[in-house]
Structure formats: structure tokens, C-alpha cells
mmCIF file of C-alpha atoms in Angstrom:
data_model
loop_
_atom_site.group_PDB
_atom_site.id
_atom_site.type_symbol
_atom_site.label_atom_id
_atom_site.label_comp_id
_atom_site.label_asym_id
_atom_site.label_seq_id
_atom_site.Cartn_x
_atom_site.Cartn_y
_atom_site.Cartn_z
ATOM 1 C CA UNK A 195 9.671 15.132 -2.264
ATOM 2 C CA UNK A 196 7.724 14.511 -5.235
ATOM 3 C CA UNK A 197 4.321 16.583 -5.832
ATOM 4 C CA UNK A 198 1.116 15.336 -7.879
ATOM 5 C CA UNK A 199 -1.321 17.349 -9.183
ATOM 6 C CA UNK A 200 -4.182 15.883 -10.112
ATOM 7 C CA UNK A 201 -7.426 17.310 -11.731
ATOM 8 C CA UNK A 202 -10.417 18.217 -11.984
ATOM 9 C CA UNK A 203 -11.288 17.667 -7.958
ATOM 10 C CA UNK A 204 -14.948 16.544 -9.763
ATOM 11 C CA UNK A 205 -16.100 15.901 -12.460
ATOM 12 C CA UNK A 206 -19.846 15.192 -14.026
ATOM 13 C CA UNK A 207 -20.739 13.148 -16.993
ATOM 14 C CA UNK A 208 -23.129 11.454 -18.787
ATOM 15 C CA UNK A 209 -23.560 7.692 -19.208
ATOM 16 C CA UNK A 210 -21.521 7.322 -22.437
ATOM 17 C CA UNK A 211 -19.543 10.344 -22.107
ATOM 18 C CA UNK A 212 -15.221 10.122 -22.417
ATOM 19 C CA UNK A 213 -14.124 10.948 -18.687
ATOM 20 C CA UNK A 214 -9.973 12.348 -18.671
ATOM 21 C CA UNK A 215 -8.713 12.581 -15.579
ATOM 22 C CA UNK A 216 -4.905 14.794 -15.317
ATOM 23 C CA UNK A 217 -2.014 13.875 -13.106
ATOM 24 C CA UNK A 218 1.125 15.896 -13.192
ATOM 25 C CA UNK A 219 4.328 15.436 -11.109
ATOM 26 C CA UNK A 220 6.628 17.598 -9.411
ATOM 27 C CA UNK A 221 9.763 16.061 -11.767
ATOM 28 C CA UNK A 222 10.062 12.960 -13.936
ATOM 29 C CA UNK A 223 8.821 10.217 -12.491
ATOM 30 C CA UNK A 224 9.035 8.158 -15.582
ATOM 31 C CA UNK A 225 6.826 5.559 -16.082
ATOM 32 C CA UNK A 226 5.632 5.246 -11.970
ATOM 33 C CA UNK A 227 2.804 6.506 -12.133
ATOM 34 C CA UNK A 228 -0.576 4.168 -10.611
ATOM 35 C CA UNK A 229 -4.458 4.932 -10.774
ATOM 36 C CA UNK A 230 -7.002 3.595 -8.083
ATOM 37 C CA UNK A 231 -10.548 3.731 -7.776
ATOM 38 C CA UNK A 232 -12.579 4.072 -4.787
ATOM 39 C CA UNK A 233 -16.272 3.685 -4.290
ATOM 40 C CA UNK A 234 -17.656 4.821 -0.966
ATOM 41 C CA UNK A 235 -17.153 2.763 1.973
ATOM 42 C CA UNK A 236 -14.903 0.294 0.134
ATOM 43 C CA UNK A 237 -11.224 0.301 -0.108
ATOM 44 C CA UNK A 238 -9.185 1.576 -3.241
ATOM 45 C CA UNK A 239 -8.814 -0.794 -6.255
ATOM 46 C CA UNK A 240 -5.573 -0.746 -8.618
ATOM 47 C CA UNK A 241 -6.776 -0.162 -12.016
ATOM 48 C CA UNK A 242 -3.847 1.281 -14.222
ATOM 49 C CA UNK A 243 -0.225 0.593 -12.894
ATOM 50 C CA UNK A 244 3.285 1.651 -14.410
ATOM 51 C CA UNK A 245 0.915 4.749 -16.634
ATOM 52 C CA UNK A 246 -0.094 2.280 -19.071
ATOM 53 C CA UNK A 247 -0.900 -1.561 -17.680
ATOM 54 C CA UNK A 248 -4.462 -2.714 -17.432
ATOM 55 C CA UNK A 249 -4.723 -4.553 -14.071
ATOM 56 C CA UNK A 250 -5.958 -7.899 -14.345
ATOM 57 C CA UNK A 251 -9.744 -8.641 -14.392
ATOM 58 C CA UNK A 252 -10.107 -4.431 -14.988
ATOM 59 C CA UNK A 253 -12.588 -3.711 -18.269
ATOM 60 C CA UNK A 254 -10.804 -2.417 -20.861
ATOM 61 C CA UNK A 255 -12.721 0.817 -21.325
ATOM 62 C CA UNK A 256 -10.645 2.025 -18.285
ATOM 63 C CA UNK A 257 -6.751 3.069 -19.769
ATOM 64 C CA UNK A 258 -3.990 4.947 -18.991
ATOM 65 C CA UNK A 259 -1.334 6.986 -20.718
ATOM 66 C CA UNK A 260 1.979 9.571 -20.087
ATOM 67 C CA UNK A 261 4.878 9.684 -19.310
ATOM 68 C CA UNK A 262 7.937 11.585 -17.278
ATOM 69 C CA UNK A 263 5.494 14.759 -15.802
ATOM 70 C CA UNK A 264 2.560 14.110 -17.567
ATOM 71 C CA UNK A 265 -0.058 11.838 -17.309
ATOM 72 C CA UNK A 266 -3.628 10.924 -18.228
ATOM 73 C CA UNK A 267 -6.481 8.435 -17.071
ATOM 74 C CA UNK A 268 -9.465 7.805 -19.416
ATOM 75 C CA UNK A 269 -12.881 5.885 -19.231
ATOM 76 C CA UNK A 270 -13.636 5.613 -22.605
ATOM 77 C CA UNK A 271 -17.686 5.118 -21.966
ATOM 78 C CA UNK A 272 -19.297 5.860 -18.701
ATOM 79 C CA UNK A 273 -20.923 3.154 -16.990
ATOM 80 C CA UNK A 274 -22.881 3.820 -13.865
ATOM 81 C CA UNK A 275 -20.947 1.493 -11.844
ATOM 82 C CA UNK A 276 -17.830 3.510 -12.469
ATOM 83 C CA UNK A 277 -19.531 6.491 -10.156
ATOM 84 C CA UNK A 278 -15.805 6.821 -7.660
ATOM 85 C CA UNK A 279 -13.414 8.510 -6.571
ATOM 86 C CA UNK A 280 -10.009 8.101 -8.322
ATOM 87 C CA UNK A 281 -6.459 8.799 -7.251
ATOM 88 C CA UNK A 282 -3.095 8.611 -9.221
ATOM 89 C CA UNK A 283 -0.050 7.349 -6.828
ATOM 90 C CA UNK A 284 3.370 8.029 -8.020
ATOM 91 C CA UNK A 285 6.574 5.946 -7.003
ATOM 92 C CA UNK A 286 10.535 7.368 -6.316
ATOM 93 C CA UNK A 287 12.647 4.366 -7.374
ATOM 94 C CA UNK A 288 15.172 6.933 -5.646
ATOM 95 C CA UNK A 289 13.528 7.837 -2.656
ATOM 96 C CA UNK A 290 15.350 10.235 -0.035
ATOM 97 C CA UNK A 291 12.292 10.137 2.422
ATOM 98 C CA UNK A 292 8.739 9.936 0.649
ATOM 99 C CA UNK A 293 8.478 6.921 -1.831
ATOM 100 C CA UNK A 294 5.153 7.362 -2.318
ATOM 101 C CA UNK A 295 2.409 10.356 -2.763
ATOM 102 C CA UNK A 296 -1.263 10.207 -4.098
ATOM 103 C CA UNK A 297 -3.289 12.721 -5.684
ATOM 104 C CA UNK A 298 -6.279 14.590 -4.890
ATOM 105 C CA UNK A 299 -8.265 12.344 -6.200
ATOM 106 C CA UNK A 300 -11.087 13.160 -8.619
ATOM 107 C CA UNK A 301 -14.728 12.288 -7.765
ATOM 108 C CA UNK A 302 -16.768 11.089 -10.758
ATOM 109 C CA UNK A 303 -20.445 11.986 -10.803
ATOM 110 C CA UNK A 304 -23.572 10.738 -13.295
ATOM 111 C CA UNK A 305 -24.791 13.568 -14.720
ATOM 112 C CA UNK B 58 -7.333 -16.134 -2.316
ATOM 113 C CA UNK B 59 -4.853 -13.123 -1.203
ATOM 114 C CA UNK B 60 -6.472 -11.297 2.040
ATOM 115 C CA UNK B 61 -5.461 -8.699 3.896
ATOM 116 C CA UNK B 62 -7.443 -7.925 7.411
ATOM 117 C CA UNK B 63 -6.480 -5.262 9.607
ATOM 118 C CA UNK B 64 -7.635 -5.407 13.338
ATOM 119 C CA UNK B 65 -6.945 -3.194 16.311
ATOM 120 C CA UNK B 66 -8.863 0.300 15.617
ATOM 121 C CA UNK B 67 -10.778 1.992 18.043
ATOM 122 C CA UNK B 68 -11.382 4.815 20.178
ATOM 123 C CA UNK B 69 -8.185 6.684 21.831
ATOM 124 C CA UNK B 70 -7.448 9.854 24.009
ATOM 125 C CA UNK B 71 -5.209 12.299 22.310
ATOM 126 C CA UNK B 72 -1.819 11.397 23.382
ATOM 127 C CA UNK B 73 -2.296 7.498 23.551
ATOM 128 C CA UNK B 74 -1.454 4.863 21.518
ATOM 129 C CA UNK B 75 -2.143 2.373 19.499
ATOM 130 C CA UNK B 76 -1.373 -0.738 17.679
ATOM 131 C CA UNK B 77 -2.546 -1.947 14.316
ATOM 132 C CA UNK B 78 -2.538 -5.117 13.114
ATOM 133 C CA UNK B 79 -2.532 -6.766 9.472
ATOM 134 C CA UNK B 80 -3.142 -10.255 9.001
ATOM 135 C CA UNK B 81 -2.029 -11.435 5.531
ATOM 136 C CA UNK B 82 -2.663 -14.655 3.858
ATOM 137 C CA UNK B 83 -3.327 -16.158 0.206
ATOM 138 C CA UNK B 84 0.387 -15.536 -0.864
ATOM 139 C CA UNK B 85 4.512 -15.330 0.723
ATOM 140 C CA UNK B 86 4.055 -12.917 2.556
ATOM 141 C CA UNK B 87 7.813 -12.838 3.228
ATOM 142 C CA UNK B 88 8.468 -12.157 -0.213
ATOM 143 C CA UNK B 89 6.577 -8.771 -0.646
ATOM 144 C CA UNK B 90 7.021 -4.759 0.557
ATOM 145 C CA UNK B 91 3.848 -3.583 2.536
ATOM 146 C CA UNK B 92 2.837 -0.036 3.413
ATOM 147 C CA UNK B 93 0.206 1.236 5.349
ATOM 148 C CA UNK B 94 -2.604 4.338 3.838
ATOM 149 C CA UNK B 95 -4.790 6.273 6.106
ATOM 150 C CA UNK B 96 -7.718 8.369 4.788
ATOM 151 C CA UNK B 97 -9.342 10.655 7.322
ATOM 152 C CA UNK B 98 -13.115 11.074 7.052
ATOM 153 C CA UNK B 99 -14.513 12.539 3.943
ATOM 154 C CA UNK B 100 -10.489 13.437 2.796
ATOM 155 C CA UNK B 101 -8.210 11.569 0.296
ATOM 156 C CA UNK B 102 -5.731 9.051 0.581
ATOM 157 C CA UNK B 103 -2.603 9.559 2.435
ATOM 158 C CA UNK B 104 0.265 7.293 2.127
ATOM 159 C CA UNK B 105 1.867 6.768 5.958
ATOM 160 C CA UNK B 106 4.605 4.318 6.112
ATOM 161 C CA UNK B 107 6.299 1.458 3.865
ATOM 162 C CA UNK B 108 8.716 -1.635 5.202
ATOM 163 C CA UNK B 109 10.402 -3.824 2.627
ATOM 164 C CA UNK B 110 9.988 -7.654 2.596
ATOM 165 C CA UNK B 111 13.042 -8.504 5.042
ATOM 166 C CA UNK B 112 11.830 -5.198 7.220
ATOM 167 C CA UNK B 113 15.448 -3.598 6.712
ATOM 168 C CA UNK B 114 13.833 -0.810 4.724
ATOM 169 C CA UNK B 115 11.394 1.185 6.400
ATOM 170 C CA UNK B 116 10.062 5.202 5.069
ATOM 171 C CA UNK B 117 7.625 7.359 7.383
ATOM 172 C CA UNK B 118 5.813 9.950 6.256
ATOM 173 C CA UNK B 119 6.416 13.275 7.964
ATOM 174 C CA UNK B 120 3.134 13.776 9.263
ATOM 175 C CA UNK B 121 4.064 10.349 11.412
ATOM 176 C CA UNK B 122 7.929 10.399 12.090
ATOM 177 C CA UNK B 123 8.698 9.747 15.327
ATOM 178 C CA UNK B 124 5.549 8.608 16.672
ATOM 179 C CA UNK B 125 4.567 5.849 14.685
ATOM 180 C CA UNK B 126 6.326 2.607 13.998
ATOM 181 C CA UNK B 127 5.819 -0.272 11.057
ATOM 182 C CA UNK B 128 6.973 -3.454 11.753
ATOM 183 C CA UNK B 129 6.494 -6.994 10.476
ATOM 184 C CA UNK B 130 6.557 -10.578 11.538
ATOM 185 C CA UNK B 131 7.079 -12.809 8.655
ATOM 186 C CA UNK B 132 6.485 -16.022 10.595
ATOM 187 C CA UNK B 133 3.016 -14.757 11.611
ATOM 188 C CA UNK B 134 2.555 -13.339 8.540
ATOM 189 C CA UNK B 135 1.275 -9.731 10.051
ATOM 190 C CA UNK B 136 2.555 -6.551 9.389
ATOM 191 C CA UNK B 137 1.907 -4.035 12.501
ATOM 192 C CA UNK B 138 1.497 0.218 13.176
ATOM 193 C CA UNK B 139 2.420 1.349 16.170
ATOM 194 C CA UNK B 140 1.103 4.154 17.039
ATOM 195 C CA UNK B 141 2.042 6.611 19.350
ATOM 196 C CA UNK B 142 1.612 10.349 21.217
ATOM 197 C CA UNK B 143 -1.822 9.851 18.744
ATOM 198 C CA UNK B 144 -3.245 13.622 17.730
ATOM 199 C CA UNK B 145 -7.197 14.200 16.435
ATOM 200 C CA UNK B 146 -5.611 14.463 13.201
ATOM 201 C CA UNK B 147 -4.529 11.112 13.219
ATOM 202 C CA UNK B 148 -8.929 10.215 12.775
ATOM 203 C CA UNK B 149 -8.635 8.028 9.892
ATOM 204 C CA UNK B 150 -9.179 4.562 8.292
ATOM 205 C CA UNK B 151 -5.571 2.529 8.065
ATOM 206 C CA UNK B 152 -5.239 0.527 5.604
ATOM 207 C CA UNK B 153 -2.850 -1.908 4.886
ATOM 208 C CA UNK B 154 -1.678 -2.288 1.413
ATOM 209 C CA UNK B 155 0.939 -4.883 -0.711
ATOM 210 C CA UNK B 156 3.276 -4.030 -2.884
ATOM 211 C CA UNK B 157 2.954 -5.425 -6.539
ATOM 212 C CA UNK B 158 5.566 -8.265 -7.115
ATOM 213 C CA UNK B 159 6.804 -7.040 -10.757
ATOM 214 C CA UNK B 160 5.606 -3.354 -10.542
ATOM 215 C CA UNK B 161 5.321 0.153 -7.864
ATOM 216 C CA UNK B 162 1.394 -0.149 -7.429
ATOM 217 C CA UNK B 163 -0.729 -1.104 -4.235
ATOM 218 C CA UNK B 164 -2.208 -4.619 -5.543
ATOM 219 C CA UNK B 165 -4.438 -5.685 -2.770
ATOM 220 C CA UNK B 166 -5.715 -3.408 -0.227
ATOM 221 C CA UNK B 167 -7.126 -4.708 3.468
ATOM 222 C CA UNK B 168 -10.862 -3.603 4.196
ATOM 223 C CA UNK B 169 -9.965 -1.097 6.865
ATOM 224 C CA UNK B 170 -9.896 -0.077 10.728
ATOM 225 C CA UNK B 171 -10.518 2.652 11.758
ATOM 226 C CA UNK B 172 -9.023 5.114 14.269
ATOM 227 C CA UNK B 173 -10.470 7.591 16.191
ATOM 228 C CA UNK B 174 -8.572 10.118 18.604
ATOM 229 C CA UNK B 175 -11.009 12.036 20.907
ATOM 230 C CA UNK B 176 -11.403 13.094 24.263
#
């Protein structure tokens, strides 16, 4: 089964600030690689899928990068409204058992 | 206007069971893979079971083999958990999730039901 690692476990910035958020997998994974967003008491929201795709309707200071192992999610300039939790999923297109495995996740704090 | 509702948590003695429902509606439901995410209280997401869009495909995750099943009905468009021989560590919201048409991601997500195993 495939592994993500995903960090930091939190994070605290300022309004403004350039948030990066890590996910690595296990082995390549190519280009499968989603990122939600979760505010408390709501259910996740698909910002980023396939590493690099803006979901529709998504503001375009969220974006998403990577490749293979590697991958990265940025908010380019805080808002308050982005104050979440966020997970990276990855996808087997060959799956033996497990097709699908989250991250941590990474909650996002104002400074 | 794509919706997802789940219905059916509640309150269940350890070793009991279950049955979770998803109510879809807003798109062909027939034509898309579903899955169903649980996230226990004050934990992450956990992925727990996917069924492709004719329900001959179907992946468990091991924390859930044996005793839970997914199922659909495509006429009703619903896609179901049943849950079974139910531990406390089973305490969670279930979600029900769809598939993206042209890509891997979770699109639309339901609003939630929760579970609770307790004596």
C-alpha cells in the first residue's frame, strides 16, 4: 500500500504570509495526487486535483505542484477565511487493495 | 445542483450494526465511482471503502474488511454501508464521497452522519 507523508501537522501564519504545505508518497504516484480543505464542522472541499488543477470556482491564490514522490500545496497570500485543515489524497491507478490514502492533514492557524 | 445526503447514523452497542445510507441527486448517478470517508472525532480523514459505477468493483480498507459492506442501487440512486460486528473505534462521521468524472479526486462530499459505538 501506498504511504503519504504530509507536513507540518500545523502550521501558523500571518495574514499575507506564503503557506507550503509537503506531501510525499511511499513510491511514484505520478501525477495522483489531490488536496482538500476542511473547516470545522463542515465536510472536505476539493481544491487542487491531479497535483496541479485548480478546481472550479477555487481562488487562484490556492495552487499545487509535484510530481512522482514529491509534492507541494501553496496559498500564495493568507486570507482569514482560509483558517482549515488540509489533507493531500493520493490515487493507485493499480491498486492491489488500498486505492486510496490521505494525509495527516495540516491545520492552518492565523497568527 | 449535485447533492449528496447521508442518513442512518446513530447510537450502537459494540458488536451491532448498522446501515448507512447516501442519497444522491443533481447528476447520473449510474455513471460515477463512489467511496465512503470516515473521520473519528478530533482525527483526520480516513478513506473506508470504494464501489465502481456498475458496483462490480468494490476495495475495503483493512481496518473494515469483513465487517462492513458498500453497495449501491442505481435505480434509487443511493449508495449504502453496511456495517457490521461495529467496534468503539468505528466513532466517526461517514461520509459519502463521488468520484470526479475526468480525474482521481473526491468532487462532492455529503454533509455527514455520524456514528457512535458505545455501551
Amino acid at each position: 500500500d501506498i504511504q503519504m507523508t504530509q507536513s507540518p501537522s500545523s502550521l501558523s501564519a500571518s495574514v499575507g504570509d506564503r503557506v507550503t504545505i509537503t506531501c510525499q508518497a511511499s513510491q511514484d504516484i505520478s501525477n495522483y495526487l489531490n488536496w482538500y480543505q476542511q473547516k470545522p464542522g463542515k465536510a472536505p472541499k476539493l481544491l487542487i486535483y491531479d497535483a496541479s488543477n485548480l478546481e472550479t470556482g477555487v481562488p487562484s491564490r490556492f495552487s499545487g505542484s509535484g510530481s512522482g514522490t514529491d509534492f507541494t500545496f501553496t496559498i500564495s497570500s493568507l486570507q482569514p477565511e482560509d483558517i482549515a485543515t488540509y489533507y493531500c489524497q493520493q490515487y493507485d491507478n493499480l491498486p492491489t487493495i488500498i486505492p486510496y490514502t490521505f494525509g495527516q492533514g495540516t491545520k492552518l492557524e492565523i497568527k | 445542483e449535485v447533492q449528496l445526503v447521508e442518513s442512518g447514523g446513530g447510537l450502537v452497542q459494540p458488536g451491532g450494526s448498522l446501515r448507512l445510507s447516501c442519497a444522491a441527486s443533481g447528476f447520473t448517478f449510474s455513471s460515477y465511482e463512489m467511496n465512503w470517508v470516515r473521520q473519528a472525532p478530533g482525527k483526520g480523514l480516513e478513506w473506508v471503502s470504494y464501489i465502481s459505477s456498475s458496483g462490480s468493483t468494490i476495495y475495503y480498507a483493512d481496518s473494515v474488511k469483513g465487517r462492513f459492506t458498500i453497495s449501491r442501487d442505481n435505480a434509487k440512486n443511493s449508495l449504502y454501508l453496511q456495517m457490521n460486528s461495529l467496534r468503539a473505534e468505528d466513532t466517526a462521521v461517514y461520509y459519502c464521497a463521488r468520484v470526479g468524472f475526468y480525474s482521481s479526486s473526491f468532487d462532492y462530499w455529503g454533509q455527514g452522519t455520524l456514528v457512535t459505538v458505545s455501551s
